[in-house]
């Protein structure tokens, strides 16, 4: 036999042998299974989740400021979640997402909750003048906390915010 015949015979043998289901077929079956599960399981699971969510206490206003941890609305620190901004000189290609926890008294917490939009705008303004390098520098973190605290206390007109914690401070 010539070399060409051997080569053709090897290709034919390879093409006719099956090594099991293809990866594409497995992905199609998995996608169909997930879709069917969502289609048929959704009407069953959705009411169960809605019942659980309805039974959990909520402040009901959805403004993003909430008591931190297990504290009720009348005591404990105040968390300001999902503060998102573009740092200075980033050209919109980078962003910071942060959660601030404010150590305040009851009166200040109530005022900050009622002025949530104003407080969030102020905090974003203070943070947005910082560059990515400044926001990433751990040695500047206390200075940033101080700037935020001073800005909030100036907005309030009194020293109501005692400390600021940054449990979430992520730069992307």
Coordinates of N, CA and C in Angstrom, one line a residue, residues 38-164:
X38 N -36.2 25.8 35.5 CA -36.7 27.2 35.8 C -38.1 27.4 35.4
X39 N -38.5 26.8 34.2 CA -39.8 26.9 33.7 C -40.8 26.2 34.6
X40 N -40.5 25.0 35.0 CA -41.5 24.2 35.8 C -41.3 24.5 37.3
X41 N -40.1 24.8 37.7 CA -39.8 25.0 39.2 C -40.1 26.4 39.6
X42 N -40.0 27.4 38.7 CA -40.2 28.8 39.1 C -41.5 29.0 39.8
X43 N -42.7 28.6 39.2 CA -43.9 28.8 39.9 C -44.1 28.2 41.3
X44 N -43.2 27.2 41.5 CA -43.3 26.5 42.9 C -42.4 27.3 43.8
X45 N -41.2 27.7 43.4 CA -40.2 28.3 44.3 C -40.5 29.8 44.5
X46 N -41.0 30.5 43.5 CA -41.3 31.9 43.7 C -42.2 32.2 44.9
X47 N -43.4 31.6 45.0 CA -44.2 31.9 46.2 C -43.5 31.6 47.5
X48 N -42.7 30.5 47.6 CA -42.0 30.2 48.8 C -41.0 31.4 49.2
X49 N -40.2 31.9 48.2 CA -39.3 32.9 48.4 C -40.1 34.2 48.8
X50 N -41.2 34.5 48.1 CA -42.0 35.7 48.5 C -42.5 35.6 49.9
X51 N -42.9 34.4 50.4 CA -43.4 34.3 51.7 C -42.2 34.6 52.7
X52 N -41.0 34.1 52.4 CA -39.9 34.3 53.3 C -39.5 35.8 53.3
X53 N -39.5 36.4 52.2 CA -39.2 37.9 52.1 C -40.2 38.7 52.8
X54 N -41.5 38.3 52.7 CA -42.5 39.1 53.4 C -42.5 39.0 54.9
X55 N -42.0 37.8 55.4 CA -41.9 37.6 56.8 C -40.7 38.3 57.5
X56 N -39.7 38.7 56.7 CA -38.5 39.3 57.2 C -38.8 40.8 57.5
X57 N -38.3 41.4 58.6 CA -38.5 42.8 58.8 C -37.7 43.7 57.8
X58 N -38.3 44.8 57.5 CA -37.7 45.7 56.5 C -38.1 47.1 56.9
X59 N -37.1 48.0 56.6 CA -37.5 49.4 56.8 C -38.5 50.0 55.8
X60 N -38.6 49.3 54.6 CA -39.6 49.6 53.7 C -39.4 50.7 52.8
X61 N -38.4 51.5 53.0 CA -38.2 52.7 52.1 C -37.2 52.4 51.0
X62 N -36.3 51.4 51.1 CA -35.4 51.0 50.1 C -34.4 52.0 49.7
X63 N -34.0 52.9 50.6 CA -33.1 53.9 50.2 C -31.6 53.5 50.4
X64 N -31.3 52.4 50.9 CA -29.9 51.9 51.0 C -29.3 52.1 52.3
X65 N -29.7 53.0 53.1 CA -29.2 53.2 54.5 C -30.0 52.4 55.4
X66 N -29.3 51.6 56.2 CA -29.9 50.7 57.1 C -29.1 50.4 58.3
X67 N -29.7 50.0 59.4 CA -28.9 49.7 60.6 C -28.0 48.5 60.2
X68 N -26.8 48.5 60.8 CA -25.8 47.5 60.5 C -25.9 46.3 61.4
X69 N -25.7 45.1 60.8 CA -25.8 43.9 61.6 C -27.2 43.6 62.0
X70 N -27.4 43.2 63.3 CA -28.7 42.8 63.8 C -29.4 44.0 64.5
X71 N -28.8 45.2 64.4 CA -29.4 46.3 65.2 C -30.8 46.7 64.6
X72 N -31.6 47.1 65.5 CA -32.9 47.6 65.0 C -32.8 49.0 64.4
X73 N -33.8 49.5 63.9 CA -33.7 50.9 63.3 C -33.5 51.9 64.3
X74 N -33.6 51.6 65.6 CA -33.5 52.6 66.7 C -32.2 52.6 67.4
X75 N -31.3 51.7 67.1 CA -30.0 51.7 67.8 C -28.9 51.1 66.9
X76 N -27.7 51.3 67.2 CA -26.6 50.8 66.5 C -26.1 51.7 65.4
X77 N -25.0 51.2 64.7 CA -24.4 52.0 63.6 C -25.3 52.0 62.4
X78 N -25.1 52.9 61.5 CA -25.9 53.1 60.3 C -25.0 52.7 59.1
X79 N -25.4 51.8 58.3 CA -24.7 51.4 57.1 C -25.2 52.1 55.8
X80 N -24.3 52.6 55.0 CA -24.7 53.2 53.7 C -24.0 52.2 52.7
X81 N -24.9 51.4 52.1 CA -24.5 50.4 51.1 C -24.4 50.9 49.7
X82 N -23.6 50.2 48.9 CA -23.5 50.4 47.5 C -23.2 51.8 47.0
X83 N -22.3 52.4 47.6 CA -21.8 53.7 47.2 C -20.8 53.4 46.0
X84 N -21.2 53.8 44.8 CA -20.5 53.5 43.6 C -20.1 54.8 42.9
X85 N -18.8 54.9 42.6 CA -18.3 56.1 41.9 C -17.1 55.8 41.1
X86 N -16.8 56.8 40.2 CA -15.5 56.7 39.4 C -14.5 57.6 40.0
X87 N -13.3 57.1 40.4 CA -12.3 57.9 41.0 C -11.8 59.0 40.0
X88 N -11.1 60.0 40.5 CA -10.6 61.1 39.7 C -9.5 60.5 38.8
X89 N -9.4 61.1 37.6 CA -8.4 60.7 36.6 C -8.5 59.3 36.1
X90 N -9.7 58.6 36.3 CA -9.8 57.2 35.8 C -10.4 57.2 34.5
X91 N -11.0 58.3 34.0 CA -11.6 58.3 32.7 C -12.8 57.4 32.6
X92 N -13.4 57.1 33.7 CA -14.6 56.2 33.7 C -14.3 54.7 33.6
X93 N -13.0 54.4 33.5 CA -12.6 53.0 33.3 C -12.4 52.2 34.6
X94 N -12.4 52.9 35.7 CA -12.3 52.3 37.0 C -13.4 52.8 37.9
X95 N -13.8 52.0 38.9 CA -14.8 52.4 39.8 C -14.5 51.9 41.2
X96 N -15.1 52.5 42.2 CA -15.0 52.2 43.6 C -16.5 51.8 44.0
X97 N -16.6 50.7 44.7 CA -17.8 50.3 45.4 C -17.5 50.2 46.8
X98 N -18.3 50.9 47.7 CA -18.0 50.9 49.1 C -19.2 50.8 49.9
X99 N -19.1 50.3 51.1 CA -20.1 50.3 52.2 C -19.4 51.0 53.3
X100 N -20.1 52.1 53.8 CA -19.7 52.8 55.0 C -20.6 52.5 56.1
X101 N -20.0 52.3 57.3 CA -20.7 52.1 58.5 C -20.4 53.3 59.4
X102 N -21.5 54.0 59.8 CA -21.3 55.3 60.6 C -21.7 55.0 62.0
X103 N -20.8 55.4 62.9 CA -21.0 55.3 64.4 C -21.7 56.6 64.8
X104 N -23.0 56.6 65.1 CA -23.7 57.8 65.4 C -24.6 57.5 66.6
X105 N -25.2 58.6 67.1 CA -26.3 58.5 68.1 C -27.6 58.4 67.4
X106 N -28.7 58.1 68.1 CA -30.0 57.9 67.6 C -30.5 59.1 66.8
X107 N -30.3 60.3 67.3 CA -30.8 61.5 66.6 C -30.1 61.7 65.3
X108 N -28.8 61.5 65.3 CA -28.0 61.7 64.0 C -28.4 60.6 63.0
X109 N -28.5 59.4 63.5 CA -28.9 58.3 62.6 C -30.2 58.6 61.9
X110 N -31.2 59.1 62.7 CA -32.5 59.4 62.1 C -32.4 60.5 61.1
X111 N -31.6 61.5 61.4 CA -31.4 62.6 60.4 C -30.7 62.2 59.1
X112 N -29.7 61.3 59.3 CA -29.0 60.8 58.1 C -29.9 59.9 57.3
X113 N -30.7 59.2 57.9 CA -31.7 58.3 57.1 C -32.7 59.2 56.4
X114 N -33.1 60.3 57.0 CA -34.1 61.2 56.3 C -33.4 62.0 55.2
X115 N -32.1 62.2 55.3 CA -31.3 63.0 54.3 C -30.4 62.0 53.5
X116 N -30.8 60.8 53.3 CA -30.0 59.8 52.6 C -29.4 60.2 51.3
X117 N -30.2 60.8 50.4 CA -29.7 61.2 49.1 C -28.7 62.2 49.2
X118 N -28.9 63.2 50.1 CA -27.9 64.3 50.3 C -26.6 63.7 50.8
X119 N -26.7 62.8 51.8 CA -25.5 62.2 52.4 C -24.7 61.4 51.4
X120 N -25.4 60.6 50.6 CA -24.8 59.8 49.6 C -24.1 60.6 48.5
X121 N -24.7 61.7 48.1 CA -24.1 62.6 47.1 C -22.9 63.2 47.7
X122 N -22.9 63.7 48.9 CA -21.8 64.3 49.6 C -20.6 63.3 49.7
X123 N -20.9 62.1 50.1 CA -19.9 61.0 50.2 C -19.2 60.7 48.9
X124 N -20.1 60.6 47.9 CA -19.5 60.4 46.5 C -18.6 61.5 46.0
X125 N -19.0 62.7 46.3 CA -18.2 63.9 45.9 C -16.9 63.9 46.6
X126 N -16.9 63.6 47.9 CA -15.6 63.6 48.7 C -14.7 62.5 48.2
X127 N -15.2 61.3 47.9 CA -14.4 60.2 47.4 C -14.0 60.4 46.0
X128 N -14.8 61.0 45.1 CA -14.5 61.1 43.7 C -13.4 62.0 43.4
X129 N -12.9 62.8 44.3 CA -11.8 63.7 44.0 C -10.5 63.0 44.2
X130 N -10.5 61.8 44.8 CA -9.3 60.9 45.0 C -9.0 60.1 43.8
X131 N -7.8 59.9 43.5 CA -7.4 59.0 42.4 C -7.4 57.6 42.8
X132 N -7.3 56.7 41.9 CA -7.2 55.3 42.2 C -6.0 55.0 43.1
X133 N -4.9 55.6 42.8 CA -3.7 55.4 43.6 C -3.9 55.8 45.1
X134 N -4.6 57.0 45.3 CA -4.9 57.4 46.6 C -5.9 56.5 47.3
X135 N -6.9 56.1 46.6 CA -8.0 55.2 47.2 C -7.4 53.8 47.5
X136 N -6.4 53.4 46.8 CA -5.8 52.1 47.0 C -4.7 52.1 48.1
X137 N -4.2 53.3 48.4 CA -3.1 53.4 49.4 C -3.7 53.2 50.8
X138 N -3.4 52.1 51.5 CA -3.9 51.8 52.8 C -3.4 52.9 53.8
X139 N -2.2 53.5 53.6 CA -1.8 54.5 54.6 C -2.6 55.8 54.6
X140 N -3.4 56.0 53.5 CA -4.3 57.1 53.4 C -5.7 56.8 53.9
X141 N -6.0 55.6 54.3 CA -7.4 55.2 54.7 C -7.9 56.0 55.9
X142 N -7.1 56.3 56.9 CA -7.6 57.1 58.0 C -7.9 58.5 57.6
X143 N -7.0 59.0 56.7 CA -7.3 60.4 56.2 C -8.6 60.4 55.4
X144 N -8.9 59.4 54.6 CA -10.1 59.3 53.9 C -11.3 59.3 54.8
X145 N -11.2 58.4 55.9 CA -12.3 58.3 56.9 C -12.5 59.7 57.5
X146 N -11.5 60.4 57.9 CA -11.6 61.7 58.5 C -12.3 62.7 57.6
X147 N -11.9 62.7 56.3 CA -12.5 63.6 55.3 C -14.0 63.3 55.2
X148 N -14.4 62.1 55.2 CA -15.8 61.7 55.1 C -16.5 62.1 56.4
X149 N -15.9 61.9 57.5 CA -16.6 62.2 58.8 C -16.8 63.7 58.9
X150 N -15.7 64.5 58.6 CA -15.8 66.0 58.6 C -16.9 66.5 57.6
X151 N -17.0 65.9 56.4 CA -18.0 66.4 55.5 C -19.4 66.1 56.0
X152 N -19.6 64.9 56.5 CA -20.9 64.6 57.1 C -21.3 65.5 58.2
X153 N -20.4 65.7 59.1 CA -20.6 66.6 60.3 C -20.9 68.0 59.9
X154 N -20.2 68.5 58.8 CA -20.5 69.8 58.3 C -21.9 69.9 57.7
X155 N -22.3 68.8 57.0 CA -23.6 68.8 56.4 C -24.7 68.8 57.5
X156 N -24.4 68.1 58.6 CA -25.4 68.0 59.7 C -25.4 69.3 60.5
X157 N -24.2 70.0 60.6 CA -24.1 71.2 61.4 C -23.7 70.9 62.9
X158 N -23.4 69.7 63.2 CA -22.9 69.3 64.5 C -22.1 68.0 64.4
X159 N -21.4 67.7 65.4 CA -20.5 66.5 65.5 C -21.4 65.2 65.8
X160 N -22.2 64.8 64.9 CA -23.0 63.6 65.1 C -22.4 62.3 64.7
X161 N -21.5 62.3 63.7 CA -20.8 61.1 63.2 C -19.5 61.0 64.0
X162 N -19.4 60.0 64.8 CA -18.2 59.8 65.6 C -17.1 59.1 64.9
X163 N -17.4 58.0 64.3 CA -16.4 57.2 63.5 C -17.0 56.6 62.3
X164 N -16.2 56.3 61.3 CA -16.6 55.7 60.0 C -15.8 54.5 59.8

